[in-house]
Amino acid sequence: MIAVASLDHIVLTVRDLDATIRFYTEALGLQLVTFGEDRQALTFGSQNKSLGEQTLMNAQHR
């Protein structure tokens, strides 16, 4: 079995960005950071989870 030591980069595509941010920051203690042109990520330690809101258009292609 392979053991995961760390995750480098995960993108979360979500329907409700505000609810997602609330859950990960309040329930799990991650920190919200904004960078670039209004791009957002959730961080803990050296780990970074990028956020993107799912629109109806890209939801139809999944």
mmCIF file of C-alpha atoms in Angstrom:
data_model
loop_
_atom_site.group_PDB
_atom_site.id
_atom_site.type_symbol
_atom_site.label_atom_id
_atom_site.label_comp_id
_atom_site.label_asym_id
_atom_site.label_seq_id
_atom_site.Cartn_x
_atom_site.Cartn_y
_atom_site.Cartn_z
ATOM 1 C CA MET A 1 0.000 0.000 0.000
ATOM 2 C CA ILE A 2 1.211 3.502 -0.811
ATOM 3 C CA ALA A 3 1.145 6.013 2.069
ATOM 4 C CA VAL A 4 0.429 9.646 1.216
ATOM 5 C CA ALA A 5 2.994 11.977 2.785
ATOM 6 C CA SER A 6 1.454 15.247 1.543
ATOM 7 C CA LEU A 7 -0.754 16.799 -1.112
ATOM 8 C CA ASP A 8 0.725 19.597 -3.176
ATOM 9 C CA HIS A 9 -2.169 21.143 -5.026
ATOM 10 C CA ILE A 10 -5.911 20.481 -5.092
ATOM 11 C CA VAL A 11 -8.536 22.589 -6.840
ATOM 12 C CA LEU A 12 -12.017 22.516 -5.308
ATOM 13 C CA THR A 13 -14.737 23.431 -7.802
ATOM 14 C CA VAL A 14 -17.825 24.209 -5.748
ATOM 15 C CA ARG A 15 -21.371 25.475 -6.216
ATOM 16 C CA ASP A 16 -21.386 27.802 -3.184
ATOM 17 C CA LEU A 17 -18.019 29.459 -2.640
ATOM 18 C CA ASP A 18 -19.075 31.349 0.505
ATOM 19 C CA ALA A 19 -20.415 28.204 2.214
ATOM 20 C CA THR A 20 -17.261 26.302 1.268
ATOM 21 C CA ILE A 21 -15.021 29.018 2.694
ATOM 22 C CA ARG A 22 -17.083 29.102 5.906
ATOM 23 C CA PHE A 23 -16.853 25.327 6.356
ATOM 24 C CA TYR A 24 -13.132 25.001 5.733
ATOM 25 C CA THR A 25 -12.173 28.051 7.815
ATOM 26 C CA GLU A 26 -14.599 27.659 10.723
ATOM 27 C CA ALA A 27 -14.913 23.858 11.015
ATOM 28 C CA LEU A 28 -11.449 22.786 9.887
ATOM 29 C CA GLY A 29 -9.341 25.838 10.752
ATOM 30 C CA LEU A 30 -7.872 26.508 7.286
ATOM 31 C CA GLN A 31 -6.904 30.073 6.377
ATOM 32 C CA LEU A 32 -8.311 31.935 3.377
ATOM 33 C CA VAL A 33 -5.765 33.804 1.244
ATOM 34 C CA THR A 34 -6.388 35.977 -1.812
ATOM 35 C CA PHE A 35 -3.707 36.391 -4.462
ATOM 36 C CA GLY A 36 -3.303 37.473 -8.078
ATOM 37 C CA GLU A 37 -6.458 38.920 -9.550
ATOM 38 C CA ASP A 38 -8.963 37.897 -6.862
ATOM 39 C CA ARG A 39 -7.908 34.223 -6.866
ATOM 40 C CA GLN A 40 -8.525 32.494 -3.555
ATOM 41 C CA ALA A 41 -7.036 29.502 -1.795
ATOM 42 C CA LEU A 42 -7.393 27.736 1.528
ATOM 43 C CA THR A 43 -4.131 26.998 3.277
ATOM 44 C CA PHE A 44 -2.857 25.026 6.233
ATOM 45 C CA GLY A 45 0.862 24.801 6.843
ATOM 46 C CA SER A 46 2.545 24.616 3.454
ATOM 47 C CA GLN A 47 -0.532 23.051 1.784
ATOM 48 C CA ASN A 48 -2.644 25.081 -0.657
ATOM 49 C CA LYS A 49 -6.184 24.291 -1.888
ATOM 50 C CA SER A 50 -7.297 26.573 -4.738
ATOM 51 C CA LEU A 51 -10.970 27.521 -5.004
ATOM 52 C CA GLY A 52 -13.144 27.970 -8.067
ATOM 53 C CA GLU A 53 -16.889 28.443 -8.183
ATOM 54 C CA GLN A 54 -18.779 26.046 -10.447
ATOM 55 C CA THR A 55 -21.051 27.798 -12.903
ATOM 56 C CA LEU A 56 -24.022 26.243 -14.679
ATOM 57 C CA MET A 57 -22.015 26.130 -17.924
ATOM 58 C CA ASN A 58 -19.095 24.100 -16.567
ATOM 59 C CA ALA A 59 -21.446 21.923 -14.500
ATOM 60 C CA GLN A 60 -23.127 20.735 -17.698
ATOM 61 C CA HIS A 61 -19.811 19.495 -19.086
ATOM 62 C CA ARG A 62 -19.103 17.141 -16.155
#
